Short mmCIF file of C-alpha atoms in Angstrom, two decimals:
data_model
loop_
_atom_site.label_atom_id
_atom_site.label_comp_id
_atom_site.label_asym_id
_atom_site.label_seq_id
_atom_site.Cartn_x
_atom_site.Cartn_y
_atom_site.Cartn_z
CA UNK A 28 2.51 -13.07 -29.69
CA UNK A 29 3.14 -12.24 -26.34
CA UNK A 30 3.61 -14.20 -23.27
CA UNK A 31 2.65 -13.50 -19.32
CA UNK A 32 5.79 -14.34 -17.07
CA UNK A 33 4.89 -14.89 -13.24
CA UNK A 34 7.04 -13.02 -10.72
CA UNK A 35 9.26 -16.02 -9.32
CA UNK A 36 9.34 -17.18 -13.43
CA UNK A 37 11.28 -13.76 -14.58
CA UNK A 38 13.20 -13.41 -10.91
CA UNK A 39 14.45 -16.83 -11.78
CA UNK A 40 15.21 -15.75 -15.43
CA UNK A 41 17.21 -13.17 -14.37
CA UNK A 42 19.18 -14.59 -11.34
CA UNK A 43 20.33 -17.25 -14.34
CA UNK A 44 21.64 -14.07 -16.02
CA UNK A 45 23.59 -13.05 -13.56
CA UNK A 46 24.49 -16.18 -12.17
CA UNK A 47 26.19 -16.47 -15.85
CA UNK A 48 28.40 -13.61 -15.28
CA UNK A 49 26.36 -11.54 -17.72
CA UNK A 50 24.66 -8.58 -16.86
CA UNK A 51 20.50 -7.79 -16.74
CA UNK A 52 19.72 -5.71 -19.74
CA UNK A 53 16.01 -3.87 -19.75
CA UNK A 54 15.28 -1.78 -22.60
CA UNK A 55 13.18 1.06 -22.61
CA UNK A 56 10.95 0.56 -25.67
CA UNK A 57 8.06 2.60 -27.24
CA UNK A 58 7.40 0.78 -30.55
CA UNK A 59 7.34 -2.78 -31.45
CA UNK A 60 10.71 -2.40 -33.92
CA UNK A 61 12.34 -1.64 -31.18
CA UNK A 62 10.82 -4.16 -28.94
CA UNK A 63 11.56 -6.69 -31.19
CA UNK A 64 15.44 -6.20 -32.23
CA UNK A 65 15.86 -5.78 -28.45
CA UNK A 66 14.23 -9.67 -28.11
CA UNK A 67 16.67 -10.66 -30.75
CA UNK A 68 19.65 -9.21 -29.34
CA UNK A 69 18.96 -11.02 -25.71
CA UNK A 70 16.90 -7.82 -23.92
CA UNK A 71 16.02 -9.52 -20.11
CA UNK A 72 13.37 -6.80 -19.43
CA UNK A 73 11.31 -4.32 -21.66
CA UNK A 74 9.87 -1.44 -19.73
CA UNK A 75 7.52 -0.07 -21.97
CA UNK A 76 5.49 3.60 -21.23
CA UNK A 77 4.84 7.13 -22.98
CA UNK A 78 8.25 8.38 -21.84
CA UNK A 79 9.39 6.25 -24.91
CA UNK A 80 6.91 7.72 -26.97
CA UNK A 81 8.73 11.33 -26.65
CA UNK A 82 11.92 9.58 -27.89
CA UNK A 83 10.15 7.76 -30.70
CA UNK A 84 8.53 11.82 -32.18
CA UNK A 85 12.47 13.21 -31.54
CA UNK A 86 12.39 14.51 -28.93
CA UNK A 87 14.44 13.57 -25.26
CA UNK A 88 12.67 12.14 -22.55
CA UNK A 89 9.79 14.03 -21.58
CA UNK A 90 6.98 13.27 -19.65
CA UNK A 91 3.68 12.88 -21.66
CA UNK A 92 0.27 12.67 -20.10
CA UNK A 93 -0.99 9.19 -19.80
CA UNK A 94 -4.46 9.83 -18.39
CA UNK A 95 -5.71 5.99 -17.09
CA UNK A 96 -3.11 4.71 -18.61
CA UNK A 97 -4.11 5.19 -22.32
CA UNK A 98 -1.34 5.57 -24.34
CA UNK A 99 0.77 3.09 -22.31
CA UNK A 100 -2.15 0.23 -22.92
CA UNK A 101 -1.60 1.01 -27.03
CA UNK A 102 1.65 0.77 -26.70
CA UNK A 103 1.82 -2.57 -24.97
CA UNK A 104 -0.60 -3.61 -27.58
CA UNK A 105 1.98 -3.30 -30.94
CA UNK A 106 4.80 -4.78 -28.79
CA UNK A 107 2.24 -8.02 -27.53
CA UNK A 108 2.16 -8.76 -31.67
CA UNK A 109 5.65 -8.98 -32.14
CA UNK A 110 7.40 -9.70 -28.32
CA UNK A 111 7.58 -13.28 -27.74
CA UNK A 112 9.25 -14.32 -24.96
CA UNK A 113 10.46 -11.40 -23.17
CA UNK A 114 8.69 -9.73 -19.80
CA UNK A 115 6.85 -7.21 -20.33
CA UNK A 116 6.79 -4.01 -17.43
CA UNK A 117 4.15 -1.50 -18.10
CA UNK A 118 5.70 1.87 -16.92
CA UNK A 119 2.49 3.58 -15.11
CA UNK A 120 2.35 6.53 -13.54
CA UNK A 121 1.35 6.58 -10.19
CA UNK A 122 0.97 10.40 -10.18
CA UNK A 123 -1.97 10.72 -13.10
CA UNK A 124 -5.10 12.16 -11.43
CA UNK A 125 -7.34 9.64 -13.57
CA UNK A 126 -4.78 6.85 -11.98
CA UNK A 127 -5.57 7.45 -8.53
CA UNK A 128 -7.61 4.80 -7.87
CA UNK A 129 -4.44 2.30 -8.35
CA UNK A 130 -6.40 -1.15 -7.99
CA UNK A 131 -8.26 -0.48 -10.87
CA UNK A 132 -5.39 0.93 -13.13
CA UNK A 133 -3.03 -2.48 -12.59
CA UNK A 134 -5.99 -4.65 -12.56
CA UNK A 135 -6.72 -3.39 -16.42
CA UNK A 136 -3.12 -4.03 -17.20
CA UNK A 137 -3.09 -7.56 -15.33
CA UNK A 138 -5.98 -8.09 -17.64
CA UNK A 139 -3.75 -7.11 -21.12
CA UNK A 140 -0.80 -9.09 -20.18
CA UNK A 141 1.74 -7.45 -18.06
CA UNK A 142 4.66 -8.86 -16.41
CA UNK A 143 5.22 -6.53 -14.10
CA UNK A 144 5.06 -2.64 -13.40
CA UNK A 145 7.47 0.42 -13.23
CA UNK A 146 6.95 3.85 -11.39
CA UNK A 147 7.87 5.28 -14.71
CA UNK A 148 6.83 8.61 -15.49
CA UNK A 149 7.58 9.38 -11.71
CA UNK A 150 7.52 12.36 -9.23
CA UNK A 151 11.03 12.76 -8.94
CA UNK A 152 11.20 14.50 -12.41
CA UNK A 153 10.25 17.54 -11.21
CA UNK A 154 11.32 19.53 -7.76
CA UNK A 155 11.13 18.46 -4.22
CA UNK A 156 7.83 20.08 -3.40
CA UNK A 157 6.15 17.50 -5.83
CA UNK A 158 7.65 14.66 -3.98
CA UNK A 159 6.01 14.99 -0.91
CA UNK A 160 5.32 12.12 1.24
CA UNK A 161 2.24 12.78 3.14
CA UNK A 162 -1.26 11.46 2.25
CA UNK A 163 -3.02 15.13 2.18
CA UNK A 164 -1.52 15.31 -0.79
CA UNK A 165 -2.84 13.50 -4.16
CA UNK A 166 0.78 13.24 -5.72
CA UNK A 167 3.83 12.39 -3.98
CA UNK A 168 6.86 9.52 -4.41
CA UNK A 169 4.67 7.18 -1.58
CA UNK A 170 2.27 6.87 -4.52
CA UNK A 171 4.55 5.18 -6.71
CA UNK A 172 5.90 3.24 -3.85
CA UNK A 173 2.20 1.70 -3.27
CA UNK A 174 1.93 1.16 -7.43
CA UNK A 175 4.55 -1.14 -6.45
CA UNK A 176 3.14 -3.13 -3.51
CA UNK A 177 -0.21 -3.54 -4.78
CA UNK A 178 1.96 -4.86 -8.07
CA UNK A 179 3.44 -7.39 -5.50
CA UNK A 180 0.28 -8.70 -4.37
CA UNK A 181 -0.86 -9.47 -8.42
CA UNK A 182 2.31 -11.46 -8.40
CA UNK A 183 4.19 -8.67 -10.91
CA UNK A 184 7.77 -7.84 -10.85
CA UNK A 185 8.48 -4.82 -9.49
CA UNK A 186 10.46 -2.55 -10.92
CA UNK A 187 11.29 1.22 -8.79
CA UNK A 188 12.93 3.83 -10.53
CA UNK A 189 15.00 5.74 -8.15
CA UNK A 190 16.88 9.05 -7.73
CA UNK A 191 17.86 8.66 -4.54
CA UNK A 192 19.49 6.00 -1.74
CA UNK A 193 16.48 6.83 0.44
CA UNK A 194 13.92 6.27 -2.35
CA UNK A 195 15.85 3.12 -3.27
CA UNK A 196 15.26 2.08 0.36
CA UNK A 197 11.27 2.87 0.21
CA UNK A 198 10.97 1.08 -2.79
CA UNK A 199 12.56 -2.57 -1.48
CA UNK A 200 10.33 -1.89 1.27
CA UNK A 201 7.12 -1.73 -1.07
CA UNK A 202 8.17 -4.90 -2.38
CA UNK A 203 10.51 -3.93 -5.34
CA UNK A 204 12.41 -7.09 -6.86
CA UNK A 205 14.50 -4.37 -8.97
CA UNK A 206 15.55 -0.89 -8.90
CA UNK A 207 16.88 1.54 -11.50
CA UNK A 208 19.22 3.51 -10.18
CA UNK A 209 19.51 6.62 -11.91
CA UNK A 210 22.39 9.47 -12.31
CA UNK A 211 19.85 11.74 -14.07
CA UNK A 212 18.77 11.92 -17.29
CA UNK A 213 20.95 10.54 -20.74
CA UNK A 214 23.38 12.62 -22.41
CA UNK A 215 24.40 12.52 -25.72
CA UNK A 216 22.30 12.67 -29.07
CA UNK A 217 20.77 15.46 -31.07
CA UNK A 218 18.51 16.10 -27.90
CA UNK A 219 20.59 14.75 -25.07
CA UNK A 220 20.91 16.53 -21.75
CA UNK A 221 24.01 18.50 -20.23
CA UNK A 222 27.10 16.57 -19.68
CA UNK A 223 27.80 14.87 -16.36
CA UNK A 224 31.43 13.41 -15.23
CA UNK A 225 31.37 9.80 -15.43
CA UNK A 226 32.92 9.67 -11.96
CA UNK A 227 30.46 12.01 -10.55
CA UNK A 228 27.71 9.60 -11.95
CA UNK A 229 29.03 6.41 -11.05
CA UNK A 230 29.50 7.87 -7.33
CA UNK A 231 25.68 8.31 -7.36
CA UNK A 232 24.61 4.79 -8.78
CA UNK A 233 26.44 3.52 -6.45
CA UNK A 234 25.26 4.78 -3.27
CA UNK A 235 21.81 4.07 -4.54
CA UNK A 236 22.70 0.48 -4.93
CA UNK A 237 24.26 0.27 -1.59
CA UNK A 238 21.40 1.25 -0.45
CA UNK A 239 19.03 -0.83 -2.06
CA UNK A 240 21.53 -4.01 -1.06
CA UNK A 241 21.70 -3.59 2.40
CA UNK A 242 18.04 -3.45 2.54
CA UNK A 243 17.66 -6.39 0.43
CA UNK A 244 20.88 -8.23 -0.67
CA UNK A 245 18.51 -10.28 -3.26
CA UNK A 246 17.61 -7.02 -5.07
CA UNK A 247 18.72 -6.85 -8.80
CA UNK A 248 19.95 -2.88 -8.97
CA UNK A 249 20.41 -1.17 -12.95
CA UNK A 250 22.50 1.48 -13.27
CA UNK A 251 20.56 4.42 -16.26
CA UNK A 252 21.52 7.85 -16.92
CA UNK A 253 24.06 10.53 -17.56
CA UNK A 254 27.21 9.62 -19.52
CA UNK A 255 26.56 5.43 -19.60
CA UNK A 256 25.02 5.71 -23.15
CA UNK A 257 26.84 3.04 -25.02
CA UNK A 258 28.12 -0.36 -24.38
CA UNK A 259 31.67 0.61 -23.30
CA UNK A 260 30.47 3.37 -20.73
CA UNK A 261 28.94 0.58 -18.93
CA UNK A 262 32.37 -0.84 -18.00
CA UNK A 263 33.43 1.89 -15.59
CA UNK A 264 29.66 1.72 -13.99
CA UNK A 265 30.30 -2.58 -13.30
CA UNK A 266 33.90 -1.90 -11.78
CA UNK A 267 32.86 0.85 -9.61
CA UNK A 268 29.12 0.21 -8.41
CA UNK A 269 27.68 -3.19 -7.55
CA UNK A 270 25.09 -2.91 -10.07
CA UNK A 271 23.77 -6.13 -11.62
CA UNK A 272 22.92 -4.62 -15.49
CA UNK A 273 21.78 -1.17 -17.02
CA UNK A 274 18.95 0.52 -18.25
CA UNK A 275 18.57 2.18 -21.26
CA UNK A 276 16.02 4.65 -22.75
CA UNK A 277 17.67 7.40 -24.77
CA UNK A 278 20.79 5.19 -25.13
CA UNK A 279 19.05 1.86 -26.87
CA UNK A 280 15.97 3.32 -28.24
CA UNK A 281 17.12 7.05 -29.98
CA UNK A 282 20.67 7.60 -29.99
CA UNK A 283 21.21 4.70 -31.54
CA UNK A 284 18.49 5.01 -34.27
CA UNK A 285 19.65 8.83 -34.90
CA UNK A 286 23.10 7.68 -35.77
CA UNK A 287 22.01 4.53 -37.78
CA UNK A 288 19.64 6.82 -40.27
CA UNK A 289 21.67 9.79 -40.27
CA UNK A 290 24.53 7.03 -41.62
CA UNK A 291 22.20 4.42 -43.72
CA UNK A 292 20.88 7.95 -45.61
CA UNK A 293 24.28 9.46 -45.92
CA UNK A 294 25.58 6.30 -47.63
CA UNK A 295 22.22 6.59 -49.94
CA UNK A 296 22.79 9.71 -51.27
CA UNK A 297 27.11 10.21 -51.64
CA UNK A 298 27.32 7.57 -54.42
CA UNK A 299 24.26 9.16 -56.31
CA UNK A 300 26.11 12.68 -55.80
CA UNK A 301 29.92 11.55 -56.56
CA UNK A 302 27.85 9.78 -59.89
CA UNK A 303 26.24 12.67 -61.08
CA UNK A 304 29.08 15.26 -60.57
CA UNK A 305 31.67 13.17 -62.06
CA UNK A 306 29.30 13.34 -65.42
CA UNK A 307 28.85 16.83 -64.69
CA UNK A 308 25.13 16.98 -63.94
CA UNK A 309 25.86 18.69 -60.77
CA UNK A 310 27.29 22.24 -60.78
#
C-alpha cells in the first residue's frame, strides 16, 4: 500500500539523490504495472494523471478530459495498491471548468493520499490565446500557477511543468520545489511526434533551467521532451543544461512497452513458424 510523504520528507529524499551524484528520475505513470516496475527500478517521483491514460489505449500524449478530477482519482487508486514507498504527484488540471474551484479539488486529493501536485494537463498545450494571464478569463497558465501555491500551503511538493523560461520563473514564484522543463513533446515510437535536433532541444531546457535557478538556486529542474527518449539521450541533456534528472512519459511508460511486446511476441511466434515449415505444414 501506499504511503503519504510530507514536502520537506521527499525534498530531502531527493536532495540525497543528487547529493549522490545520481540524477532525480520521475516517471510518468498511468497504470499500477508501470508504477510498480518504476518503484523497483529506483523511480524518485511518479506523476500520475489522464495524459498517461492516452499512452496506456496507444495512443501519444493527448489531453483527456478529467472533469473534477475523476479519472486522475482512479488512477491514483490502482497505483496506492501496489506503490509503496515512492511519492506520489497527482497531475491536475488547473484548466477543467468543474476544477475551478481549486481548494476543493486538492483538498479531495489531500484526502486520497497525494504527495504532491503537477500542472499536468496544462494550458500551454494549445496556442497562446489559451494562455492568457488575466483573471477575466476562466483558463489561463496563472491558474496552474495558483494549483501550485495553494499545493504549498497543504504542505505538497510542487511540481510546474514548463514551456517556457518565463513560465519557469512564475512557477518558483508560486512556490514550485521542481520544474519540468520541457523541449516539446516525445519523439520516437509508433505514435511519436516530429523530430527535433538534440541541440536545438537541449538549448531550450536549458534556458528554462537557468531561469528557474536564478530565481531559486534550491529548485530541482527535469529536463522531458523531444529527442531525450532513452537512457543515453539523457547524457548530452546533463553535459549541456544544469538539469538535476529527467522526466519521462512517452519514453518510460510506451515506447518502451511497444518495443518489449512487439519483441517478447516476435520471439513467440518465429520458433513455432521455423517448426512447422521445416515439417512442411506451412506452404
Amino acid at each position: 500500500m501506499g504511503r503519504i510523504f510530507m514536502r520537506g520528507e521527499t525534498i530531502a529524499r531527493l536532495r540525497a539523490t543528487t547529493g549522490a551524484g545520481s540524477p532525480i528520475v520521475a516517471v510518468g505513470a498511468s497504470n499500477g504495472i508501470v508504477g510498480k516496475c518504476s518503484e523497483f527500478s529506483g523511480a524518485d517521483l511518479i506523476v500520475f494523471g489522464t495524459l498517461g491514460r492516452s499512452r496506456w489505449m496507444g495512443f501519444p500524449t493527448r489531453v483527456i478530459g478529467d472533469f473534477s478530477g475523476n479519472l486522475t482519482m482512479e488512477i491514483q487508486r490502482d497505483l496506492w495498491m501496489v506503490v509503496q514507498n515512492t511519492p506520489l504527484i497527482a497531475g491536475l488540471d488547473a484548466n477543467d471548468i468543474e476544477s475551478l474551484d481549486r481548494d476543493r479539488l486538492l483538498d479531495r486529493f489531500v484526502q486520497s493520499g497525494v504527495s504532491g501536485v503537477c500542472n499536468l494537463p496544462t494550458i500551454q498545450f494549445y496556442c497562446d490565446q489559451f494562455r492568457g494571464r488575466s483573471k477575466s478569463y476562466l483558463h489561463g497558465f496563472e491558474n496552474e500557477c495558483e494549483l501550485i501555491a495553494k499545493g504549498r500551503q497543504r504542505n505538497l511538493l510542487g511540481v510546474g511543468f514548463v514551456f517556457y523560461p518565463a513560465d519557469a520563473e512564475a512557477m518558483v514564484d508560486a512556490g514550485a520545489d521542481v520544474i519540468i522543463a520541457t523541449c516539446g513533446p516525445t519523439q520516437g515510437g509508433s505514435e511519436g511526434y516530429p523530430p527535433m535536433d538534440m541541440e536545438t532541444a537541449a538549448l531550450k531546457i536549458g534556458r528554462i533551467a537557468d531561469a528557474a535557478k536564478a530565481k531559486n538556486p534550491q529548485v530541482f529542474v527535469l529536463g522531458h521532451g523531444g529527442p531525450f527518449n532513452t537512457p543515453e539521450s539523457t547524457r548530452l541533456l546533463y553535459d549541456r543544461t544544469g538539469v538535476d534528472g529527467y522526466f519521462g512519459g512517452s519514453s518510460i511508460e510506451r515506447i518502451p512497452v511497444e518495443q518489449a511486446v512487439r519483441d517478447v511476441v516476435s520471439r513467440y511466434k518465429a520458433p513455432v513458424m521455423s517448426k512447422l515449415k521445416a515439417e512442411g505444414g506451412v506452404r
